[in-house]
Coordinates of C-alpha atoms and ligand atoms in Angstrom, one line a residue:
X348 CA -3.5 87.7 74.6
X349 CA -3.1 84.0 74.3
X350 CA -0.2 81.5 75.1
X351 CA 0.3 79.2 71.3
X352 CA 2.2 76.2 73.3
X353 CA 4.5 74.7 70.5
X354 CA 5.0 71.2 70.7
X355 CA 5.0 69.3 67.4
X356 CA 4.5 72.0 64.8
X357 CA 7.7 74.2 65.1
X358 CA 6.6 76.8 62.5
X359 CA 5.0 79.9 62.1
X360 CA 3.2 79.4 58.6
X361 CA 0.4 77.0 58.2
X362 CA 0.1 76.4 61.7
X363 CA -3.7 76.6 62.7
X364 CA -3.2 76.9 66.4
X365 CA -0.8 79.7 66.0
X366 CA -3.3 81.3 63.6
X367 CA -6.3 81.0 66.1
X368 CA -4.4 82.5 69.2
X369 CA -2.7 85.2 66.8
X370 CA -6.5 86.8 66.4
X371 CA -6.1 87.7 69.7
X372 CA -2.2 88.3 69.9
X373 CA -0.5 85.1 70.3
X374 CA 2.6 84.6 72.7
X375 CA 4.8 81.8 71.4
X376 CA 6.0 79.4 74.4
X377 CA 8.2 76.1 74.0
X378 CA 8.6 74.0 76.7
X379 CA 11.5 71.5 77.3
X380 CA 9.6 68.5 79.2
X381 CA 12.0 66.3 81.0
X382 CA 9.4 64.3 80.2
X383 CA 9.5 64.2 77.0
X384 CA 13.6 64.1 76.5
X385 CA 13.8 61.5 78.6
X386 CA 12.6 59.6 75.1
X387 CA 14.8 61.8 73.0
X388 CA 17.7 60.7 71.0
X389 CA 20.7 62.8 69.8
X390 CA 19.5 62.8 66.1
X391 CA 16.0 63.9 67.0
X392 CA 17.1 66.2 69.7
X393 CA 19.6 67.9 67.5
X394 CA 17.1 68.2 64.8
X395 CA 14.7 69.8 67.3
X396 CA 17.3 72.0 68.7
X397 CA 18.1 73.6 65.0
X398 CA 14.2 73.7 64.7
X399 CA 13.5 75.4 67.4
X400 CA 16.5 78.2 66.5
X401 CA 15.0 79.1 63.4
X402 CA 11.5 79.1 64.8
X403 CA 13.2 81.8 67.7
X404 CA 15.1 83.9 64.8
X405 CA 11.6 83.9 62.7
X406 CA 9.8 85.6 65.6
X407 CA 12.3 88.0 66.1
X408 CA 12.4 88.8 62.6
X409 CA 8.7 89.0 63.3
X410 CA 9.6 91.5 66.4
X411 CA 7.8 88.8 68.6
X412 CA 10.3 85.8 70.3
X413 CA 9.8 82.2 71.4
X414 CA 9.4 82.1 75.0
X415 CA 11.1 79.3 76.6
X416 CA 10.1 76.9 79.5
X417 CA 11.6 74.5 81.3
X418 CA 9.6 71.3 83.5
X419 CA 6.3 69.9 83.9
X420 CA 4.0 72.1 81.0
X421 CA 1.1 71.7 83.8
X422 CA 3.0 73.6 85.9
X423 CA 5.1 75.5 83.3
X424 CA 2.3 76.7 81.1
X425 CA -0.2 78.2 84.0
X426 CA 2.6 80.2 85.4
X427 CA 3.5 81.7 82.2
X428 CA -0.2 82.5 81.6
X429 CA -0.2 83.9 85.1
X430 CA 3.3 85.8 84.3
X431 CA 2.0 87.6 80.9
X432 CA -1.4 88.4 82.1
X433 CA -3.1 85.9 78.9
X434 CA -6.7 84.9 78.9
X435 CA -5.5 81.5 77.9
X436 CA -3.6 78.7 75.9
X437 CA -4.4 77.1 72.4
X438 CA -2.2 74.1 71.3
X439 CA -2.6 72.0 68.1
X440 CA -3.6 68.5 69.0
X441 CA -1.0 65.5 69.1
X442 CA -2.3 61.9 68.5
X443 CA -0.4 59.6 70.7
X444 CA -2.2 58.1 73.9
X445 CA 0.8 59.6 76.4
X446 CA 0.3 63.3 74.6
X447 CA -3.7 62.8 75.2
X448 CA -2.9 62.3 78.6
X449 CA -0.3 64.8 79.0
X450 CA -2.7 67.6 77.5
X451 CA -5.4 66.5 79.3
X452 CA -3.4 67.4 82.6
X453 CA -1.9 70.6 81.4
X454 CA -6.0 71.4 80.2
X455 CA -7.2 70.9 84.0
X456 CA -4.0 73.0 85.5
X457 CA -4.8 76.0 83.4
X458 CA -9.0 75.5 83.5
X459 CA -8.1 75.4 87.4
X460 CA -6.3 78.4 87.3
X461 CA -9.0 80.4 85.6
X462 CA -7.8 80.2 82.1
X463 CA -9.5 78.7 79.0
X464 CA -8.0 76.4 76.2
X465 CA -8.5 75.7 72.6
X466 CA -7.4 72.2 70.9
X467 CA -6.9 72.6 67.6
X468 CA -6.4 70.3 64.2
X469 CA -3.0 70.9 62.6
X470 CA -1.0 68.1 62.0
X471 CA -3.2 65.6 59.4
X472 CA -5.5 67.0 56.4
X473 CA -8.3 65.0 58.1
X474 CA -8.1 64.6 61.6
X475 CA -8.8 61.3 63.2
X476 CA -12.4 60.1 63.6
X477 CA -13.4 62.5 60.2
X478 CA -12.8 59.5 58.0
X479 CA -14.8 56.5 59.4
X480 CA -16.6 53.6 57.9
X481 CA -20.3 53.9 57.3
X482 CA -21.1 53.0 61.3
X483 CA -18.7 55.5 61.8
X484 CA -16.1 53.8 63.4
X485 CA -12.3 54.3 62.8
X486 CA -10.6 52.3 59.3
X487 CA -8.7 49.4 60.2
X488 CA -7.8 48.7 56.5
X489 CA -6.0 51.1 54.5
X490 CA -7.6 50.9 50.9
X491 CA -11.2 52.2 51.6
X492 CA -9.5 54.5 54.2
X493 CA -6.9 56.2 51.4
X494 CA -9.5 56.0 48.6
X495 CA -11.9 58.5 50.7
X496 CA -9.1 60.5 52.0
X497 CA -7.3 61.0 47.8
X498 CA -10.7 62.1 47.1
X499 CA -11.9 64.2 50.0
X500 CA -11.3 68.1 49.9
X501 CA -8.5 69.6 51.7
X502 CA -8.3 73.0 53.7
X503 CA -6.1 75.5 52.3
X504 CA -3.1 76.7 54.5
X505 CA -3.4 79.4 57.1
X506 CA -1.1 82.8 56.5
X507 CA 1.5 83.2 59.1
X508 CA 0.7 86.0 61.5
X509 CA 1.8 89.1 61.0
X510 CA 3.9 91.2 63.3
X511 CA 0.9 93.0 64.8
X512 CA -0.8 89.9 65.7
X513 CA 2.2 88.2 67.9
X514 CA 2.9 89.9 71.9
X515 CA 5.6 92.4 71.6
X516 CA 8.5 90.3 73.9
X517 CA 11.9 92.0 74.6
X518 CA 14.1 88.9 73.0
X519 CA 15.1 86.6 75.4
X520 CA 19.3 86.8 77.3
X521 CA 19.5 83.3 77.5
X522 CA 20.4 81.1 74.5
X523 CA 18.6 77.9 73.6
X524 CA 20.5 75.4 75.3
X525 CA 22.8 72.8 73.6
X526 CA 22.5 69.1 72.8
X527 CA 25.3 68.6 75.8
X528 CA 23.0 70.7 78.4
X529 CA 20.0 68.4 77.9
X530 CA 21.7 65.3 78.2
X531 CA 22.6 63.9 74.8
X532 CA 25.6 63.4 72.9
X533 CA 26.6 64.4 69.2
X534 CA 24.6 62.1 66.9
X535 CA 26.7 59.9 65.3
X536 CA 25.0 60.5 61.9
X537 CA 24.4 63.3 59.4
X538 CA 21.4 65.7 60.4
X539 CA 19.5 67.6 57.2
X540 CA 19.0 71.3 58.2
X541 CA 15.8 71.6 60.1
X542 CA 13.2 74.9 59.9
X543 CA 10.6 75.9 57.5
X544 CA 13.0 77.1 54.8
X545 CA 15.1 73.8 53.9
X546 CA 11.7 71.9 54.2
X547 CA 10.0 73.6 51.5
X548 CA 13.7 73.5 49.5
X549 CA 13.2 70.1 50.2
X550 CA 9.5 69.7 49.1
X551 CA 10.9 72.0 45.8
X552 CA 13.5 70.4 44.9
X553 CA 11.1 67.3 45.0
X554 CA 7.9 68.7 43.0
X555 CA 9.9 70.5 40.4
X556 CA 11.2 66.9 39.1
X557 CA 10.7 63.6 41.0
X558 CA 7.7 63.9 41.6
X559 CA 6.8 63.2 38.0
X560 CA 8.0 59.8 38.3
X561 CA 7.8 58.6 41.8
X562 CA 5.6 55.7 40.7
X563 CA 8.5 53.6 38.5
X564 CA 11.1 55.0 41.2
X565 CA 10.0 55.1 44.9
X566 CA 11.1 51.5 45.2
X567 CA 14.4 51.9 43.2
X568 CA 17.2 52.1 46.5
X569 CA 19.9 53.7 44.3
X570 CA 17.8 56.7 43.1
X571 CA 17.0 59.3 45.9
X572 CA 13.8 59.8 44.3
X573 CA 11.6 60.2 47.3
X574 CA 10.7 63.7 48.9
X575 CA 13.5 63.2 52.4
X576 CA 10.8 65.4 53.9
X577 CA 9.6 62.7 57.0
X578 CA 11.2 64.7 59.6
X579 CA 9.8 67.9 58.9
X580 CA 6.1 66.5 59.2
X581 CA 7.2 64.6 62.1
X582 CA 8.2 68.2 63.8
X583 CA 6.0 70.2 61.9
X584 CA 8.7 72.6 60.6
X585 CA 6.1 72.7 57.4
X586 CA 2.5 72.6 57.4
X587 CA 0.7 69.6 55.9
X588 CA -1.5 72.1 54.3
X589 CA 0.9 73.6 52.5
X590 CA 2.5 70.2 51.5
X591 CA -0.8 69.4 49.8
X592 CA -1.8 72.2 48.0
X593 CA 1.9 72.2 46.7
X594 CA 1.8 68.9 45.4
X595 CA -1.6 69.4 43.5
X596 CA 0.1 72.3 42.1
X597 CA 2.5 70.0 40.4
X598 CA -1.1 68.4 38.6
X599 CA -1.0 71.3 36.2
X600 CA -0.1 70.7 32.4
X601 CA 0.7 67.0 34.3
X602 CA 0.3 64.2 31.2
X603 CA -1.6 61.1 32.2
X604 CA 1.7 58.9 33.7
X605 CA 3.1 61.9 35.5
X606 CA -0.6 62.6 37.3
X607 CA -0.7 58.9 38.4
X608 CA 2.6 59.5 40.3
X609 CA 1.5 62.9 42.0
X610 CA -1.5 60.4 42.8
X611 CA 0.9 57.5 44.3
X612 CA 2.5 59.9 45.8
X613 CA -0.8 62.0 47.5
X614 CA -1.4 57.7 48.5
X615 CA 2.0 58.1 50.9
X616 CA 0.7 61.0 52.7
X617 CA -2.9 59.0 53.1
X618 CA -1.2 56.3 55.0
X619 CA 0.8 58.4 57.1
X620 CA -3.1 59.7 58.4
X621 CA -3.9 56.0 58.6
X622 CA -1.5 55.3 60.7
X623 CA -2.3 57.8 63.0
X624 CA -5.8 57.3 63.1
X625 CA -5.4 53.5 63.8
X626 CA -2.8 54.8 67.0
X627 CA -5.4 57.2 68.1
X628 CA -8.5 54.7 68.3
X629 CA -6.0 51.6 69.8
X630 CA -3.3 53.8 71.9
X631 CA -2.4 50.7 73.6
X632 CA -1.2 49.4 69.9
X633 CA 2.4 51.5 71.1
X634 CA 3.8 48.5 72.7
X635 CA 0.8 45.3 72.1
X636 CA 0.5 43.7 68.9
X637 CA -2.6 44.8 67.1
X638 CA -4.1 41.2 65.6
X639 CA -4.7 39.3 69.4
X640 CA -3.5 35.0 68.4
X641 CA -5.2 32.8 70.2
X642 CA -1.5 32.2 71.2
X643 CA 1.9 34.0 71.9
X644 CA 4.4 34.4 68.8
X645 CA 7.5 32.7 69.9
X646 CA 9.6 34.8 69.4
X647 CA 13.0 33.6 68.7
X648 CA 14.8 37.1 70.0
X649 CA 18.4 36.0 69.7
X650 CA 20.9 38.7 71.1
X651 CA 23.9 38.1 68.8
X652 CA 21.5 38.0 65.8
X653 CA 20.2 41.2 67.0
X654 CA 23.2 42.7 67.1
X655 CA 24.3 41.4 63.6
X656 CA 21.1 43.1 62.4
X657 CA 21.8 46.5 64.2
X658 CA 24.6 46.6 63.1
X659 CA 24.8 45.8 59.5
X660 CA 26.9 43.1 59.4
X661 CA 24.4 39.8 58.1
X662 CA 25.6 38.6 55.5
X663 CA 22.7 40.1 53.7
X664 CA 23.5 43.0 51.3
X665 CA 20.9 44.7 51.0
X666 CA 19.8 44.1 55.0
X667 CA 23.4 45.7 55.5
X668 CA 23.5 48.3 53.4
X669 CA 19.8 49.8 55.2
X670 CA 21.0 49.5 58.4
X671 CA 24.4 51.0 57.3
X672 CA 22.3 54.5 56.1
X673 CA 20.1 54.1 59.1
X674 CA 23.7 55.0 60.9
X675 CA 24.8 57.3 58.8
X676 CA 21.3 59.4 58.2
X677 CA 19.3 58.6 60.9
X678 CA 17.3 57.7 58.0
X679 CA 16.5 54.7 55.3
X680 CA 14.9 54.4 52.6
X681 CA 11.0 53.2 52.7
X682 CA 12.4 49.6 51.0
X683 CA 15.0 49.4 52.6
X684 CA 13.0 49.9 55.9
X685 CA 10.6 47.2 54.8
X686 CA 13.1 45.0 54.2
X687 CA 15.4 45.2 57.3
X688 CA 11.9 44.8 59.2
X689 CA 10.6 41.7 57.5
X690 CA 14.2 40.7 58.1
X691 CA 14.4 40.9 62.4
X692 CA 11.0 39.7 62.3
X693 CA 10.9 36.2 60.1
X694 CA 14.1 35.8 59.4
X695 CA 15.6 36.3 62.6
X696 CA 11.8 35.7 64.6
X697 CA 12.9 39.2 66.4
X698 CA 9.8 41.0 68.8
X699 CA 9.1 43.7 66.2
X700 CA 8.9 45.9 69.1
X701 CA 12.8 45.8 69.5
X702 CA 12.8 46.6 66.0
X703 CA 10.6 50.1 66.7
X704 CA 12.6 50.9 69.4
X705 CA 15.7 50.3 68.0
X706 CA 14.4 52.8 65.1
X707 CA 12.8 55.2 67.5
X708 CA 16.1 55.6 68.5
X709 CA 18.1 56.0 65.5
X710 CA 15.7 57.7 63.2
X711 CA 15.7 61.4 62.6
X712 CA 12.0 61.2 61.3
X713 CA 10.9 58.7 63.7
X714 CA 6.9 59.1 64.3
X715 CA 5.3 57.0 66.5
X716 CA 2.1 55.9 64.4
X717 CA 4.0 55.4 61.1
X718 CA 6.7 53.4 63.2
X719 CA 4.8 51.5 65.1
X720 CA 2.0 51.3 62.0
X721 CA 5.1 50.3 59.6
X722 CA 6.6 47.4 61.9
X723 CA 3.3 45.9 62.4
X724 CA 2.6 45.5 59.0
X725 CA 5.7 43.9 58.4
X726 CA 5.6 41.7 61.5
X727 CA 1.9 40.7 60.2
X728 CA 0.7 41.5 63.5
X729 CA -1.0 44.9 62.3
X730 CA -4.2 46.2 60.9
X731 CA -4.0 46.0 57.8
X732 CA -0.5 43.8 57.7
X733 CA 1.2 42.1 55.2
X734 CA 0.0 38.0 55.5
X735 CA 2.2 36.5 57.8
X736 CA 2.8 33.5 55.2
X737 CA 4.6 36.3 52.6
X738 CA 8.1 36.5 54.1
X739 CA 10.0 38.9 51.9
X740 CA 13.0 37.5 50.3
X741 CA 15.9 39.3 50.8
X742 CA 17.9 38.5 48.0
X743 CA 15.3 38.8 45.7
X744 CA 14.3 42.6 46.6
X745 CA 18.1 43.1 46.4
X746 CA 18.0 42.1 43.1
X747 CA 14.4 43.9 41.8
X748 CA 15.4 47.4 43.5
X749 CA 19.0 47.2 43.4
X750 CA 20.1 45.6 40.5
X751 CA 23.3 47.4 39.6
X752 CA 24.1 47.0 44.0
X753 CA 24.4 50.7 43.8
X754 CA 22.7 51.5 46.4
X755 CA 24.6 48.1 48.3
X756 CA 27.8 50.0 47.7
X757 CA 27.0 53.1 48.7
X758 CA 27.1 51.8 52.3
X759 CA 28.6 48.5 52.2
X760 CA 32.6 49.2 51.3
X761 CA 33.8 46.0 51.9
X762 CA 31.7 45.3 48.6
X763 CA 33.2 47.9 46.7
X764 CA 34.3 46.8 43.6
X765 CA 32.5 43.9 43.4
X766 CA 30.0 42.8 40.3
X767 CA 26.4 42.9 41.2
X768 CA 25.7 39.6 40.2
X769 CA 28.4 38.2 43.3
X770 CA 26.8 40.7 45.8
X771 CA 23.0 39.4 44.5
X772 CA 24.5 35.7 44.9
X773 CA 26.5 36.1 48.1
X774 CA 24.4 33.4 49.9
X775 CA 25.7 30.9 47.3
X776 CA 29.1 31.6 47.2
X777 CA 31.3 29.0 48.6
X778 CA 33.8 30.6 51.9
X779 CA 37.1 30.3 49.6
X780 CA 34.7 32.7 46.9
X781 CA 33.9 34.8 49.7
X782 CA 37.6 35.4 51.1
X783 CA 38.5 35.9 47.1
X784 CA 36.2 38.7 46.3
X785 CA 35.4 40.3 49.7
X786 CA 37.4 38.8 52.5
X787 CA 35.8 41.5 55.4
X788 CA 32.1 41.2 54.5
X789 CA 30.3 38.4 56.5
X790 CA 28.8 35.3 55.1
X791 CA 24.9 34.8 55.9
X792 CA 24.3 34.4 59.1
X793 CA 21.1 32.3 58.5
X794 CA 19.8 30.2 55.7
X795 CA 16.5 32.2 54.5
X796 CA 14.8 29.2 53.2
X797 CA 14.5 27.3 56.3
X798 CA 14.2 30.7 58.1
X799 CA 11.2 31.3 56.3
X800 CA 9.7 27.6 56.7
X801 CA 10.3 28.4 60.8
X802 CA 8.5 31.7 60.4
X803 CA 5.7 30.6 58.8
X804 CA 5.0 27.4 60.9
X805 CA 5.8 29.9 64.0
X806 CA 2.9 32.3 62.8
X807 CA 0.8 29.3 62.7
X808 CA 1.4 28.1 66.0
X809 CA 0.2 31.3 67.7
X810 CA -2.8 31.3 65.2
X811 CA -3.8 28.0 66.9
X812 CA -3.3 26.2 63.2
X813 CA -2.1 22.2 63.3
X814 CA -2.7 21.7 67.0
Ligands
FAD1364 C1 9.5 49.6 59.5 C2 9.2 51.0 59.0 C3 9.3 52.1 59.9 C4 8.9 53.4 59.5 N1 9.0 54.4 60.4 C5 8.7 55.7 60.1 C6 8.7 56.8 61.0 O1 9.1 56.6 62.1 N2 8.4 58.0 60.5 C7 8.0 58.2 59.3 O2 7.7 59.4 58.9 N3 7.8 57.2 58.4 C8 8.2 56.0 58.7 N4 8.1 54.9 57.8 C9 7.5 55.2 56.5 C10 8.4 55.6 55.4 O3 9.5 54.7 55.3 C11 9.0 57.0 55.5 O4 7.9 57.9 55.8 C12 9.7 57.5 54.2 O5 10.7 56.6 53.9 C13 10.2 58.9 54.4 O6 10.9 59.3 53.3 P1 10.3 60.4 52.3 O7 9.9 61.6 53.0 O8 11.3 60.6 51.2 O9 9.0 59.6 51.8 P2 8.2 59.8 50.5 O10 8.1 58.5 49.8 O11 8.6 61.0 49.7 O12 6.7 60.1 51.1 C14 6.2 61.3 51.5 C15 5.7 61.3 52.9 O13 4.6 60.4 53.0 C16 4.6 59.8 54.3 N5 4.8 58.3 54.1 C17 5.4 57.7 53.1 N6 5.4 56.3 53.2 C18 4.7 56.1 54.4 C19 4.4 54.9 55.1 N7 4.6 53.7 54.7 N8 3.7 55.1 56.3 C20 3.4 56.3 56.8 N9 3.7 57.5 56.1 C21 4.4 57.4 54.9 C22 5.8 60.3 55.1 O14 5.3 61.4 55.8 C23 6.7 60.8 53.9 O15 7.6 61.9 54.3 C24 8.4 53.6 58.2 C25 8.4 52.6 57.3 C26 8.7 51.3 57.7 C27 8.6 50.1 56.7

């Protein structure tokens, strides 16, 4: 028998480490890390929690259950090898530089205690350090990087285990424990159902229409377009596997315009594995800018512009109406998150590392590569980052991928009822306009143009430009 040590893959199907101790009867373990919690946040936790009930219901159903533990896993996990007499553990690997470290502990406890253990690829198609540039070292810029990976072949999924293959476990008395026993309140916003079933609805729902046209309409706000399956990759309540070969699926009987959208959209899940590849080979990229200036961004970091920001209240439509769904969803739409973050970072010269932290703690799906690989880019202080002279214009992408302010509306209601073309214009409006049409919404805090000139010049300085 073998301990499978769930961590980041809370799923029975497609799950490769599961599958490799199953061939020699796997025993499912969780273990709540205090560790780990301490970084939790009520929407992740909660969406964890709801996880990890259907992952216990499916092993029962499976006469099998999820053994739970609670502490340190290098003490946790050898005691429950000890406990059910197993040969040894097998975990699917996780990216991050505190996980490595982490797993490389919990490895020694169990080696120490006479066990052996198995590290496994699970999480990406192509695990980091299999796609490398031709002196094999890690891709720091995404197009050479996604065009390999499009065109690469991809495993097929592994078969959930059957019943005969798991440790018989009488089910467990004690219930998984609540979002109030490990510390966290109620999240303030809306959760999606988490588990392997309402991931693939998800993914379904997705590939049996908007898939077809996600080109012309990832970037339109308004239209919920996109797959809204982030958080189930980032817990790996579905397997990536399985994700792929369903989207290929979708190529059959495809015409020419519909197959260039599966394609754009196949691009998406190629930089989520760029993004972890580039936090595996730089760990320390977590909390250090990527691009080293010759000097330091001066960072303009003002509180109360912070706070406007965090709380959707700039003056800025569109800005608002992100940062409003990020509070409501623990989750924004891809624009929307480029824009709020080009936003705190040139408009209001905010550390884009209070900007990851203030989504790590908000966001439902929130990954650490794609986070911190996302806020880089549009900080321009990442790999392969936007140029820190192109400072997005916020009223301008309110206008391109909101132009009826649909989307605006939907979370901005002291706008409601007012014409797109006065949201799109609110930065010219005069105050006695603005206390006419919408006397609760705030005007602009700053004035983009010469926020942008500060940016730029800003950028420069710390490149060592002019001096
Ligand atoms: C500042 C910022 C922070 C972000 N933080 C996160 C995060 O913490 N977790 C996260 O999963 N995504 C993050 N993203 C990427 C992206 O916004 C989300 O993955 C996407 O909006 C999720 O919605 P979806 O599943 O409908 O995406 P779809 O457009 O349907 O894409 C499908 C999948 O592809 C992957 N993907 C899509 N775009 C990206 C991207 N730019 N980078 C990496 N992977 C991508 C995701 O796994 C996504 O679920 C961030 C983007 C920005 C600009």
């Amino acid at each position: 028998m073998r301990v499978h040590w769930h961590r980041q893959d809370l799923r029975t199907a497609d799950n490769r480490g599961l599958s490799v101790a199953a061939a020699d009867e796997a025993l499912p373990v969780f273990v709540f890390d205090p560790d780990v919690l301490k970084d939790g946040s009520p929407p992740r936790v909660a969406f964890m929690l709801d996880a990890l009930a259907r992952l216990r219901a499916r092993y029962r159903d499976l006469e099998s259950d999820l053994v739970v533990a609670w502490g340190d896993p290098a003490e946790a996990i050898p005691e429950l090898v000890a406990e059910y007499g197993a040969d040894g553990v097998v975990w699917n690997e996780d990216y991050t530089g505190l996980s490595r470290a982490r797993d490389e502990r919990v490895q020694e406890a169990i080696t120490d205690a006479g066990g052996d253990v198995e590290r496994v690829h699970d999480a990406v198609c192509h695990e980091p350090g299999a796609i490398t540039t031709s002196d094999g070292k890690p891709y720091a810029v995404f197009s050479y990087y996604g065009t390999k990976w499009l065109d690469r072949e991809k495993d097929e999924p592994v078969p959930e285990p059957d019943a005969g293959s798991l440790a018989t476990v009488e089910p467990a008395d004690e219930a998984l424990p609540s979002l109030r026993d490990l510390g966290f309140a109620e999240p303030a916003a809306e959760i999606p159902p988490a588990g392997t079933g309402p991931a693939r609805d998800r993914l379904e729902t997705f590939c049996a229409g908007d898939i077809y046209e996600y080109a012309e309409k990832r970037d339109d706000l308004a239209d919920e377009a996109t797959a809204r399956i982030s958080q189930d990759l980032a817990f790996g309540t579905i397997g990536i596997r399985e994700v792929h070969e369903r989207v290929e699926a979708t190529l059959d009987g495809a015409d020419e315009g519909q197959a260039a959208s599966v394609e754009a959209f196949r691009r998406q899940l190629a930089w989520r594995e760029f993004y972890t590849q580039v936090l595996w080979a730089n760990p320390e990229n977590v909390t250090r800018s990527h691009r080293e200036f010759p000097n330091d961004i001066d960072w303009r970091n003002d509180e109360a512009e912070f706070d406007a920001w965090r709380e959707g209240r700039t003056g800025f439509p569109v800005v608002d109406a992100g940062m409003r769904q990020l509070r409501e969803e623990a989750y924004v739409h891809n624009r929307a998150r480029l824009i709020v973050g080009s936003f705190l970072t040139k408009d209001l010269l905010c550390d884009w590392r209070r900007g990851y932290e203030h989504f790590r703690a908000t966001l439902v799906d929130h990954d650490t590569a794609s986070n911190n690989g996302n806020w880089q880019w549009v900080a321009s202080t990442g790999t392969d980052a936007q140029p820190y002279f192109r400072v997005f214009n916020p009223m301008k992408q309110g206008r391109d991928h909101d132009p009826d302010a649909e989307y605006i509306r939907r979370y901005v209601p002291e706008l409601e009822g007012v014409d797109a073309e006065t949201i799109h214009s609110w930065h010219e409006l005069d105050p006695d306009e603005r206390a006419e049409v919408a006397p609760d919404y705030p005007a602009p805090i700053v004035d983009h143009a010469s926020r942008r000139e500060e940016a730029i010049s800003t950028f420069e300085r710390a490149r060592g430009e002019g001096e």
